[in-house]
């Protein structure tokens, strides 16, 4: 549907930046936590950090490709012919 497609480059950039900032803050917060604890907590922490890092990396690539997307205004103009 409509909301599954990019609306505007500015909107996409705001969304990507917001998600990246939240992920980066979570990573920074995790780095300030004490190491150790039960082994399962350490494994969970490592998994969370890996997921957040990969998300930030994906969003960095997504930012680089924003100019390649077709946005609502462009789609609408094509539809109008």
PDB file of N, CA, C and O in Angstrom:
ATOM      1  N   UNK A   1       0.799  -1.178   0.000  1.00  0.00           N
ATOM      2  CA  UNK A   1       0.000   0.000   0.000  1.00  0.00           C
ATOM      3  C   UNK A   1       0.853   1.258   0.000  1.00  0.00           C
ATOM      4  O   UNK A   1       2.075   1.225  -0.083  1.00  0.00           O
ATOM      5  N   UNK A   2       0.193   2.352   0.093  1.00  0.00           N
ATOM      6  CA  UNK A   2       0.822   3.671   0.035  1.00  0.00           C
ATOM      7  C   UNK A   2       1.958   3.822   1.035  1.00  0.00           C
ATOM      8  O   UNK A   2       3.029   4.300   0.706  1.00  0.00           O
ATOM      9  N   UNK A   3       1.746   3.411   2.274  1.00  0.00           N
ATOM     10  CA  UNK A   3       2.750   3.659   3.319  1.00  0.00           C
ATOM     11  C   UNK A   3       3.965   2.729   3.207  1.00  0.00           C
ATOM     12  O   UNK A   3       4.958   2.929   3.880  1.00  0.00           O
ATOM     13  N   UNK A   4       3.895   1.727   2.355  1.00  0.00           N
ATOM     14  CA  UNK A   4       5.023   0.827   2.168  1.00  0.00           C
ATOM     15  C   UNK A   4       6.079   1.448   1.249  1.00  0.00           C
ATOM     16  O   UNK A   4       7.206   0.985   1.209  1.00  0.00           O
ATOM     17  N   UNK A   5       5.708   2.499   0.528  1.00  0.00           N
ATOM     18  CA  UNK A   5       6.613   3.144  -0.406  1.00  0.00           C
ATOM     19  C   UNK A   5       7.125   4.459   0.174  1.00  0.00           C
ATOM     20  O   UNK A   5       6.438   5.106   0.956  1.00  0.00           O
ATOM     21  N   UNK A   6       8.330   4.870  -0.211  1.00  0.00           N
ATOM     22  CA  UNK A   6       8.890   6.122   0.318  1.00  0.00           C
ATOM     23  C   UNK A   6       8.047   7.337  -0.068  1.00  0.00           C
ATOM     24  O   UNK A   6       7.591   7.440  -1.201  1.00  0.00           O
ATOM     25  N   UNK A   7       7.833   8.229   0.882  1.00  0.00           N
ATOM     26  CA  UNK A   7       7.039   9.430   0.642  1.00  0.00           C
ATOM     27  C   UNK A   7       7.911  10.539   0.065  1.00  0.00           C
ATOM     28  O   UNK A   7       7.576  11.138  -0.943  1.00  0.00           O
ATOM     29  N   UNK A   8       9.023  10.798   0.739  1.00  0.00           N
ATOM     30  CA  UNK A   8       9.938  11.831   0.262  1.00  0.00           C
ATOM     31  C   UNK A   8      11.338  11.514   0.763  1.00  0.00           C
ATOM     32  O   UNK A   8      11.513  10.792   1.753  1.00  0.00           O
ATOM     33  N   UNK A   9      12.337  12.059   0.095  1.00  0.00           N
ATOM     34  CA  UNK A   9      13.713  11.830   0.518  1.00  0.00           C
ATOM     35  C   UNK A   9      13.941  12.411   1.908  1.00  0.00           C
ATOM     36  O   UNK A   9      14.599  11.802   2.754  1.00  0.00           O
ATOM     37  N   UNK A  10      13.374  13.579   2.167  1.00  0.00           N
ATOM     38  CA  UNK A  10      13.527  14.216   3.488  1.00  0.00           C
ATOM     39  C   UNK A  10      12.933  13.325   4.576  1.00  0.00           C
ATOM     40  O   UNK A  10      13.540  13.107   5.628  1.00  0.00           O
ATOM     41  N   UNK A  11      11.734  12.776   4.323  1.00  0.00           N
ATOM     42  CA  UNK A  11      11.079  11.903   5.291  1.00  0.00           C
ATOM     43  C   UNK A  11      11.909  10.640   5.529  1.00  0.00           C
ATOM     44  O   UNK A  11      12.109  10.227   6.676  1.00  0.00           O
ATOM     45  N   UNK A  12      12.404  10.029   4.461  1.00  0.00           N
ATOM     46  CA  UNK A  12      13.222   8.829   4.589  1.00  0.00           C
ATOM     47  C   UNK A  12      14.484   9.116   5.399  1.00  0.00           C
ATOM     48  O   UNK A  12      14.869   8.332   6.256  1.00  0.00           O
ATOM     49  N   UNK A  13      15.117  10.244   5.135  1.00  0.00           N
ATOM     50  CA  UNK A  13      16.324  10.614   5.857  1.00  0.00           C
ATOM     51  C   UNK A  13      16.036  10.810   7.346  1.00  0.00           C
ATOM     52  O   UNK A  13      16.795  10.355   8.205  1.00  0.00           O
ATOM     53  N   UNK A  14      14.923  11.460   7.668  1.00  0.00           N
ATOM     54  CA  UNK A  14      14.550  11.655   9.077  1.00  0.00           C
ATOM     55  C   UNK A  14      14.329  10.314   9.775  1.00  0.00           C
ATOM     56  O   UNK A  14      14.774  10.111  10.906  1.00  0.00           O
ATOM     57  N   UNK A  15      13.643   9.398   9.108  1.00  0.00           N
ATOM     58  CA  UNK A  15      13.378   8.081   9.691  1.00  0.00           C
ATOM     59  C   UNK A  15      14.687   7.321   9.902  1.00  0.00           C
ATOM     60  O   UNK A  15      14.942   6.784  10.984  1.00  0.00           O
ATOM     61  N   UNK A  16      15.522   7.280   8.870  1.00  0.00           N
ATOM     62  CA  UNK A  16      16.794   6.568   8.954  1.00  0.00           C
ATOM     63  C   UNK A  16      17.667   7.161  10.060  1.00  0.00           C
ATOM     64  O   UNK A  16      18.239   6.429  10.873  1.00  0.00           O
ATOM     65  N   UNK A  17      17.757   8.483  10.121  1.00  0.00           N
ATOM     66  CA  UNK A  17      18.576   9.131  11.158  1.00  0.00           C
ATOM     67  C   UNK A  17      18.038   8.845  12.554  1.00  0.00           C
ATOM     68  O   UNK A  17      18.814   8.606  13.484  1.00  0.00           O
ATOM     69  N   UNK A  18      16.727   8.875  12.728  1.00  0.00           N
ATOM     70  CA  UNK A  18      16.122   8.634  14.038  1.00  0.00           C
ATOM     71  C   UNK A  18      16.420   7.223  14.524  1.00  0.00           C
ATOM     72  O   UNK A  18      16.841   7.018  15.667  1.00  0.00           O
ATOM     73  N   UNK A  19      16.226   6.239  13.646  1.00  0.00           N
ATOM     74  CA  UNK A  19      16.483   4.848  14.035  1.00  0.00           C
ATOM     75  C   UNK A  19      17.966   4.655  14.324  1.00  0.00           C
ATOM     76  O   UNK A  19      18.339   4.003  15.313  1.00  0.00           O
ATOM     77  N   UNK A  20      18.834   5.220  13.502  1.00  0.00           N
ATOM     78  CA  UNK A  20      20.273   5.092  13.719  1.00  0.00           C
ATOM     79  C   UNK A  20      20.689   5.715  15.052  1.00  0.00           C
ATOM     80  O   UNK A  20      21.519   5.155  15.774  1.00  0.00           O
ATOM     81  N   UNK A  21      20.125   6.870  15.386  1.00  0.00           N
ATOM     82  CA  UNK A  21      20.453   7.536  16.657  1.00  0.00           C
ATOM     83  C   UNK A  21      20.023   6.685  17.847  1.00  0.00           C
ATOM     84  O   UNK A  21      20.772   6.562  18.828  1.00  0.00           O
ATOM     85  N   UNK A  22      18.841   6.077  17.781  1.00  0.00           N
ATOM     86  CA  UNK A  22      18.355   5.228  18.879  1.00  0.00           C
ATOM     87  C   UNK A  22      19.260   4.008  19.038  1.00  0.00           C
ATOM     88  O   UNK A  22      19.627   3.635  20.158  1.00  0.00           O
ATOM     89  N   UNK A  23      19.635   3.392  17.923  1.00  0.00           N
ATOM     90  CA  UNK A  23      20.537   2.232  17.972  1.00  0.00           C
ATOM     91  C   UNK A  23      21.898   2.621  18.532  1.00  0.00           C
ATOM     92  O   UNK A  23      22.463   1.907  19.367  1.00  0.00           O
ATOM     93  N   UNK A  24      22.423   3.746  18.088  1.00  0.00           N
ATOM     94  CA  UNK A  24      23.734   4.185  18.564  1.00  0.00           C
ATOM     95  C   UNK A  24      23.695   4.496  20.051  1.00  0.00           C
ATOM     96  O   UNK A  24      24.621   4.166  20.791  1.00  0.00           O
ATOM     97  N   UNK A  25      22.613   5.120  20.521  1.00  0.00           N
ATOM     98  CA  UNK A  25      22.480   5.407  21.952  1.00  0.00           C
ATOM     99  C   UNK A  25      22.445   4.109  22.756  1.00  0.00           C
ATOM    100  O   UNK A  25      23.088   4.004  23.801  1.00  0.00           O
ATOM    101  N   UNK A  26      21.709   3.124  22.262  1.00  0.00           N
ATOM    102  CA  UNK A  26      21.660   1.836  22.956  1.00  0.00           C
ATOM    103  C   UNK A  26      23.048   1.197  23.006  1.00  0.00           C
ATOM    104  O   UNK A  26      23.442   0.641  24.040  1.00  0.00           O
ATOM    105  N   UNK A  27      23.789   1.284  21.907  1.00  0.00           N
ATOM    106  CA  UNK A  27      25.157   0.754  21.894  1.00  0.00           C
ATOM    107  C   UNK A  27      26.040   1.495  22.893  1.00  0.00           C
ATOM    108  O   UNK A  27      26.804   0.869  23.644  1.00  0.00           O
ATOM    109  N   UNK A  28      25.939   2.808  22.919  1.00  0.00           N
ATOM    110  CA  UNK A  28      26.739   3.603  23.856  1.00  0.00           C
ATOM    111  C   UNK A  28      26.379   3.260  25.300  1.00  0.00           C
ATOM    112  O   UNK A  28      27.267   3.136  26.156  1.00  0.00           O
ATOM    113  N   UNK A  29      25.080   3.096  25.570  1.00  0.00           N
ATOM    114  CA  UNK A  29      24.646   2.735  26.924  1.00  0.00           C
ATOM    115  C   UNK A  29      25.188   1.366  27.330  1.00  0.00           C
ATOM    116  O   UNK A  29      25.597   1.166  28.470  1.00  0.00           O
ATOM    117  N   UNK A  30      25.185   0.426  26.386  1.00  0.00           N
ATOM    118  CA  UNK A  30      25.686  -0.919  26.689  1.00  0.00           C
ATOM    119  C   UNK A  30      27.173  -0.901  27.003  1.00  0.00           C
ATOM    120  O   UNK A  30      27.644  -1.672  27.832  1.00  0.00           O
ATOM    121  N   UNK A  31      27.908  -0.026  26.356  1.00  0.00           N
ATOM    122  CA  UNK A  31      29.345   0.046  26.586  1.00  0.00           C
ATOM    123  C   UNK A  31      29.660   0.567  27.987  1.00  0.00           C
ATOM    124  O   UNK A  31      30.735   0.325  28.518  1.00  0.00           O
ATOM    125  N   UNK A  32      28.715   1.287  28.586  1.00  0.00           N
ATOM    126  CA  UNK A  32      28.936   1.837  29.922  1.00  0.00           C
ATOM    127  C   UNK A  32      28.536   0.854  31.021  1.00  0.00           C
ATOM    128  O   UNK A  32      28.844   1.067  32.183  1.00  0.00           O
ATOM    129  N   UNK A  33      27.838  -0.223  30.651  1.00  0.00           N
ATOM    130  CA  UNK A  33      27.432  -1.230  31.635  1.00  0.00           C
ATOM    131  C   UNK A  33      28.636  -2.070  32.044  1.00  0.00           C
ATOM    132  O   UNK A  33      29.559  -2.269  31.264  1.00  0.00           O
ATOM    133  N   UNK A  34      28.592  -2.573  33.237  1.00  0.00           N
ATOM    134  CA  UNK A  34      29.666  -3.421  33.725  1.00  0.00           C
ATOM    135  C   UNK A  34      29.662  -4.744  32.965  1.00  0.00           C
ATOM    136  O   UNK A  34      28.610  -5.298  32.668  1.00  0.00           O
ATOM    137  N   UNK A  35      30.836  -5.223  32.650  1.00  0.00           N
ATOM    138  CA  UNK A  35      30.991  -6.529  32.003  1.00  0.00           C
ATOM    139  C   UNK A  35      30.763  -7.616  33.046  1.00  0.00           C
ATOM    140  O   UNK A  35      30.824  -7.384  34.244  1.00  0.00           O
ATOM    141  N   UNK A  36      30.539  -8.813  32.571  1.00  0.00           N
ATOM    142  CA  UNK A  36      30.441  -9.946  33.480  1.00  0.00           C
ATOM    143  C   UNK A  36      29.009 -10.337  33.747  1.00  0.00           C
ATOM    144  O   UNK A  36      28.124 -10.122  32.936  1.00  0.00           O
ATOM    145  N   UNK A  37      28.783 -10.923  34.893  1.00  0.00           N
ATOM    146  CA  UNK A  37      27.459 -11.415  35.225  1.00  0.00           C
ATOM    147  C   UNK A  37      27.303 -12.829  34.709  1.00  0.00           C
ATOM    148  O   UNK A  37      28.234 -13.432  34.190  1.00  0.00           O
ATOM    149  N   UNK A  38      26.114 -13.352  34.847  1.00  0.00           N
ATOM    150  CA  UNK A  38      25.878 -14.711  34.351  1.00  0.00           C
ATOM    151  C   UNK A  38      26.204 -14.810  32.861  1.00  0.00           C
ATOM    152  O   UNK A  38      26.070 -13.847  32.116  1.00  0.00           O
ATOM    153  N   UNK A  39      26.645 -15.985  32.460  1.00  0.00           N
ATOM    154  CA  UNK A  39      27.073 -16.206  31.074  1.00  0.00           C
ATOM    155  C   UNK A  39      25.968 -15.868  30.085  1.00  0.00           C
ATOM    156  O   UNK A  39      26.224 -15.277  29.033  1.00  0.00           O
ATOM    157  N   UNK A  40      24.732 -16.176  30.410  1.00  0.00           N
ATOM    158  CA  UNK A  40      23.615 -15.906  29.486  1.00  0.00           C
ATOM    159  C   UNK A  40      23.453 -14.403  29.260  1.00  0.00           C
ATOM    160  O   UNK A  40      23.150 -13.966  28.153  1.00  0.00           O
ATOM    161  N   UNK A  41      23.687 -13.617  30.291  1.00  0.00           N
ATOM    162  CA  UNK A  41      23.594 -12.159  30.147  1.00  0.00           C
ATOM    163  C   UNK A  41      24.681 -11.636  29.214  1.00  0.00           C
ATOM    164  O   UNK A  41      24.432 -10.746  28.402  1.00  0.00           O
ATOM    165  N   UNK A  42      25.862 -12.194  29.330  1.00  0.00           N
ATOM    166  CA  UNK A  42      26.970 -11.785  28.465  1.00  0.00           C
ATOM    167  C   UNK A  42      26.653 -12.130  27.017  1.00  0.00           C
ATOM    168  O   UNK A  42      26.859 -11.314  26.117  1.00  0.00           O
ATOM    169  N   UNK A  43      26.108 -13.321  26.777  1.00  0.00           N
ATOM    170  CA  UNK A  43      25.751 -13.729  25.420  1.00  0.00           C
ATOM    171  C   UNK A  43      24.630 -12.851  24.862  1.00  0.00           C
ATOM    172  O   UNK A  43      24.654 -12.474  23.694  1.00  0.00           O
ATOM    173  N   UNK A  44      23.663 -12.545  25.692  1.00  0.00           N
ATOM    174  CA  UNK A  44      22.559 -11.681  25.264  1.00  0.00           C
ATOM    175  C   UNK A  44      23.075 -10.297  24.901  1.00  0.00           C
ATOM    176  O   UNK A  44      22.704  -9.734  23.865  1.00  0.00           O
ATOM    177  N   UNK A  45      23.939  -9.780  25.717  1.00  0.00           N
ATOM    178  CA  UNK A  45      24.536  -8.466  25.469  1.00  0.00           C
ATOM    179  C   UNK A  45      25.300  -8.449  24.145  1.00  0.00           C
ATOM    180  O   UNK A  45      25.165  -7.521  23.345  1.00  0.00           O
ATOM    181  N   UNK A  46      26.091  -9.485  23.897  1.00  0.00           N
ATOM    182  CA  UNK A  46      26.838  -9.584  22.643  1.00  0.00           C
ATOM    183  C   UNK A  46      25.894  -9.651  21.442  1.00  0.00           C
ATOM    184  O   UNK A  46      26.134  -9.010  20.418  1.00  0.00           O
ATOM    185  N   UNK A  47      24.825 -10.417  21.572  1.00  0.00           N
ATOM    186  CA  UNK A  47      23.838 -10.529  20.481  1.00  0.00           C
ATOM    187  C   UNK A  47      23.152  -9.198  20.217  1.00  0.00           C
ATOM    188  O   UNK A  47      22.958  -8.806  19.061  1.00  0.00           O
ATOM    189  N   UNK A  48      22.772  -8.513  21.277  1.00  0.00           N
ATOM    190  CA  UNK A  48      22.124  -7.206  21.137  1.00  0.00           C
ATOM    191  C   UNK A  48      23.061  -6.206  20.469  1.00  0.00           C
ATOM    192  O   UNK A  48      22.647  -5.458  19.584  1.00  0.00           O
ATOM    193  N   UNK A  49      24.305  -6.187  20.891  1.00  0.00           N
ATOM    194  CA  UNK A  49      25.269  -5.251  20.309  1.00  0.00           C
ATOM    195  C   UNK A  49      25.501  -5.559  18.830  1.00  0.00           C
ATOM    196  O   UNK A  49      25.587  -4.648  18.009  1.00  0.00           O
ATOM    197  N   UNK A  50      25.560  -6.826  18.480  1.00  0.00           N
ATOM    198  CA  UNK A  50      25.746  -7.212  17.085  1.00  0.00           C
ATOM    199  C   UNK A  50      24.541  -6.771  16.249  1.00  0.00           C
ATOM    200  O   UNK A  50      24.696  -6.222  15.160  1.00  0.00           O
ATOM    201  N   UNK A  51      23.333  -6.998  16.770  1.00  0.00           N
ATOM    202  CA  UNK A  51      22.119  -6.606  16.045  1.00  0.00           C
ATOM    203  C   UNK A  51      22.055  -5.094  15.866  1.00  0.00           C
ATOM    204  O   UNK A  51      21.728  -4.595  14.778  1.00  0.00           O
ATOM    205  N   UNK A  52      22.357  -4.353  16.909  1.00  0.00           N
ATOM    206  CA  UNK A  52      22.337  -2.889  16.818  1.00  0.00           C
ATOM    207  C   UNK A  52      23.399  -2.373  15.851  1.00  0.00           C
ATOM    208  O   UNK A  52      23.140  -1.474  15.056  1.00  0.00           O
ATOM    209  N   UNK A  53      24.587  -2.955  15.916  1.00  0.00           N
ATOM    210  CA  UNK A  53      25.660  -2.541  15.012  1.00  0.00           C
ATOM    211  C   UNK A  53      25.279  -2.806  13.565  1.00  0.00           C
ATOM    212  O   UNK A  53      25.470  -1.955  12.692  1.00  0.00           O
ATOM    213  N   UNK A  54      24.716  -3.964  13.295  1.00  0.00           N
ATOM    214  CA  UNK A  54      24.301  -4.290  11.927  1.00  0.00           C
ATOM    215  C   UNK A  54      23.174  -3.373  11.456  1.00  0.00           C
ATOM    216  O   UNK A  54      23.118  -3.018  10.281  1.00  0.00           O
ATOM    217  N   UNK A  55      22.292  -3.005  12.370  1.00  0.00           N
ATOM    218  CA  UNK A  55      21.209  -2.083  12.007  1.00  0.00           C
ATOM    219  C   UNK A  55      21.778  -0.730  11.624  1.00  0.00           C
ATOM    220  O   UNK A  55      21.385  -0.136  10.615  1.00  0.00           O
ATOM    221  N   UNK A  56      22.714  -0.223  12.406  1.00  0.00           N
ATOM    222  CA  UNK A  56      23.350   1.061  12.101  1.00  0.00           C
ATOM    223  C   UNK A  56      24.079   0.985  10.759  1.00  0.00           C
ATOM    224  O   UNK A  56      23.979   1.903   9.933  1.00  0.00           O
ATOM    225  N   UNK A  57      24.780  -0.104  10.506  1.00  0.00           N
ATOM    226  CA  UNK A  57      25.488  -0.272   9.229  1.00  0.00           C
ATOM    227  C   UNK A  57      24.501  -0.289   8.062  1.00  0.00           C
ATOM    228  O   UNK A  57      24.734   0.329   7.019  1.00  0.00           O
ATOM    229  N   UNK A  58      23.372  -0.998   8.227  1.00  0.00           N
ATOM    230  CA  UNK A  58      22.340  -1.033   7.189  1.00  0.00           C
ATOM    231  C   UNK A  58      21.786   0.368   6.922  1.00  0.00           C
ATOM    232  O   UNK A  58      21.613   0.781   5.779  1.00  0.00           O
ATOM    233  N   UNK A  59      21.524   1.101   7.984  1.00  0.00           N
ATOM    234  CA  UNK A  59      20.962   2.444   7.841  1.00  0.00           C
ATOM    235  C   UNK A  59      21.955   3.397   7.179  1.00  0.00           C
ATOM    236  O   UNK A  59      21.552   4.272   6.409  1.00  0.00           O
ATOM    237  N   UNK A  60      23.233   3.224   7.444  1.00  0.00           N
ATOM    238  CA  UNK A  60      24.245   4.039   6.763  1.00  0.00           C
ATOM    239  C   UNK A  60      24.198   3.779   5.258  1.00  0.00           C
ATOM    240  O   UNK A  60      24.261   4.712   4.455  1.00  0.00           O
ATOM    241  N   UNK A  61      24.081   2.509   4.867  1.00  0.00           N
ATOM    242  CA  UNK A  61      23.965   2.184   3.433  1.00  0.00           C
ATOM    243  C   UNK A  61      22.658   2.720   2.860  1.00  0.00           C
ATOM    244  O   UNK A  61      22.619   3.203   1.732  1.00  0.00           O
ATOM    245  N   UNK A  62      21.599   2.657   3.644  1.00  0.00           N
ATOM    246  CA  UNK A  62      20.291   3.150   3.201  1.00  0.00           C
ATOM    247  C   UNK A  62      20.353   4.654   2.928  1.00  0.00           C
ATOM    248  O   UNK A  62      19.788   5.141   1.951  1.00  0.00           O
ATOM    249  N   UNK A  63      21.051   5.399   3.786  1.00  0.00           N
ATOM    250  CA  UNK A  63      21.203   6.847   3.580  1.00  0.00           C
ATOM    251  C   UNK A  63      21.904   7.145   2.261  1.00  0.00           C
ATOM    252  O   UNK A  63      21.547   8.089   1.562  1.00  0.00           O
ATOM    253  N   UNK A  64      22.903   6.329   1.937  1.00  0.00           N
ATOM    254  CA  UNK A  64      23.651   6.532   0.699  1.00  0.00           C
ATOM    255  C   UNK A  64      22.778   6.317  -0.540  1.00  0.00           C
ATOM    256  O   UNK A  64      23.060   6.867  -1.599  1.00  0.00           O
ATOM    257  N   UNK A  65      21.711   5.531  -0.406  1.00  0.00           N
ATOM    258  CA  UNK A  65      20.878   5.176  -1.559  1.00  0.00           C
ATOM    259  C   UNK A  65      19.576   5.981  -1.634  1.00  0.00           C
ATOM    260  O   UNK A  65      18.740   5.711  -2.492  1.00  0.00           O
ATOM    261  N   UNK A  66      19.404   6.963  -0.779  1.00  0.00           N
ATOM    262  CA  UNK A  66      18.146   7.712  -0.768  1.00  0.00           C
ATOM    263  C   UNK A  66      17.840   8.372  -2.104  1.00  0.00           C
ATOM    264  O   UNK A  66      16.686   8.445  -2.525  1.00  0.00           O
ATOM    265  N   UNK A  67      18.868   8.838  -2.788  1.00  0.00           N
ATOM    266  CA  UNK A  67      18.643   9.521  -4.057  1.00  0.00           C
ATOM    267  C   UNK A  67      18.262   8.556  -5.179  1.00  0.00           C
ATOM    268  O   UNK A  67      17.852   8.977  -6.259  1.00  0.00           O
ATOM    269  N   UNK A  68      18.363   7.264  -4.944  1.00  0.00           N
ATOM    270  CA  UNK A  68      18.021   6.264  -5.957  1.00  0.00           C
ATOM    271  C   UNK A  68      16.564   5.815  -5.880  1.00  0.00           C
ATOM    272  O   UNK A  68      16.079   5.129  -6.776  1.00  0.00           O
ATOM    273  N   UNK A  69      15.875   6.196  -4.816  1.00  0.00           N
ATOM    274  CA  UNK A  69      14.492   5.773  -4.632  1.00  0.00           C
ATOM    275  C   UNK A  69      13.531   6.649  -5.417  1.00  0.00           C
ATOM    276  O   UNK A  69      13.818   7.808  -5.712  1.00  0.00           O
ATOM    277  N   UNK A  70      12.393   6.065  -5.737  1.00  0.00           N
ATOM    278  CA  UNK A  70      11.334   6.831  -6.384  1.00  0.00           C
ATOM    279  C   UNK A  70      10.341   7.233  -5.287  1.00  0.00           C
ATOM    280  O   UNK A  70       9.772   6.370  -4.619  1.00  0.00           O
ATOM    281  N   UNK A  71      10.111   8.512  -5.138  1.00  0.00           N
ATOM    282  CA  UNK A  71       9.262   9.016  -4.065  1.00  0.00           C
ATOM    283  C   UNK A  71       7.856   9.330  -4.570  1.00  0.00           C
ATOM    284  O   UNK A  71       7.584   9.343  -5.766  1.00  0.00           O
ATOM    285  N   UNK A  72       6.956   9.576  -3.615  1.00  0.00           N
ATOM    286  CA  UNK A  72       5.544   9.750  -3.909  1.00  0.00           C
ATOM    287  C   UNK A  72       5.299  10.749  -5.035  1.00  0.00           C
ATOM    288  O   UNK A  72       4.551  10.466  -5.973  1.00  0.00           O
ATOM    289  N   UNK A  73       5.900  11.912  -4.963  1.00  0.00           N
ATOM    290  CA  UNK A  73       5.655  12.950  -5.970  1.00  0.00           C
ATOM    291  C   UNK A  73       6.031  12.447  -7.368  1.00  0.00           C
ATOM    292  O   UNK A  73       5.296  12.670  -8.329  1.00  0.00           O
ATOM    293  N   UNK A  74       7.156  11.746  -7.475  1.00  0.00           N
ATOM    294  CA  UNK A  74       7.572  11.206  -8.766  1.00  0.00           C
ATOM    295  C   UNK A  74       6.605  10.143  -9.270  1.00  0.00           C
ATOM    296  O   UNK A  74       6.256  10.115 -10.448  1.00  0.00           O
ATOM    297  N   UNK A  75       6.166   9.250  -8.367  1.00  0.00           N
ATOM    298  CA  UNK A  75       5.203   8.211  -8.753  1.00  0.00           C
ATOM    299  C   UNK A  75       3.892   8.842  -9.195  1.00  0.00           C
ATOM    300  O   UNK A  75       3.289   8.433 -10.186  1.00  0.00           O
ATOM    301  N   UNK A  76       3.472   9.843  -8.462  1.00  0.00           N
ATOM    302  CA  UNK A  76       2.197  10.508  -8.758  1.00  0.00           C
ATOM    303  C   UNK A  76       2.254  11.199 -10.133  1.00  0.00           C
ATOM    304  O   UNK A  76       1.310  11.113 -10.905  1.00  0.00           O
ATOM    305  N   UNK A  77       3.344  11.870 -10.433  1.00  0.00           N
ATOM    306  CA  UNK A  77       3.495  12.524 -11.724  1.00  0.00           C
ATOM    307  C   UNK A  77       3.476  11.513 -12.854  1.00  0.00           C
ATOM    308  O   UNK A  77       2.882  11.742 -13.911  1.00  0.00           O
ATOM    309  N   UNK A  78       4.092  10.363 -12.655  1.00  0.00           N
ATOM    310  CA  UNK A  78       4.068   9.310 -13.671  1.00  0.00           C
ATOM    311  C   UNK A  78       2.638   8.810 -13.890  1.00  0.00           C
ATOM    312  O   UNK A  78       2.223   8.554 -15.013  1.00  0.00           O
ATOM    313  N   UNK A  79       1.898   8.633 -12.784  1.00  0.00           N
ATOM    314  CA  UNK A  79       0.529   8.164 -12.878  1.00  0.00           C
ATOM    315  C   UNK A  79      -0.367   9.142 -13.640  1.00  0.00           C
ATOM    316  O   UNK A  79      -1.274   8.735 -14.363  1.00  0.00           O
ATOM    317  N   UNK A  80      -0.087  10.434 -13.477  1.00  0.00           N
ATOM    318  CA  UNK A  80      -0.892  11.458 -14.150  1.00  0.00           C
ATOM    319  C   UNK A  80      -0.544  11.552 -15.626  1.00  0.00           C
ATOM    320  O   UNK A  80      -1.288  12.135 -16.398  1.00  0.00           O
ATOM    321  N   UNK A  81       0.604  10.996 -15.970  1.00  0.00           N
ATOM    322  CA  UNK A  81       0.985  10.866 -17.347  1.00  0.00           C
ATOM    323  C   UNK A  81       1.624  12.006 -17.979  1.00  0.00           C
ATOM    324  O   UNK A  81       1.751  12.308 -19.075  1.00  0.00           O
TER     325      UNK A  81
END
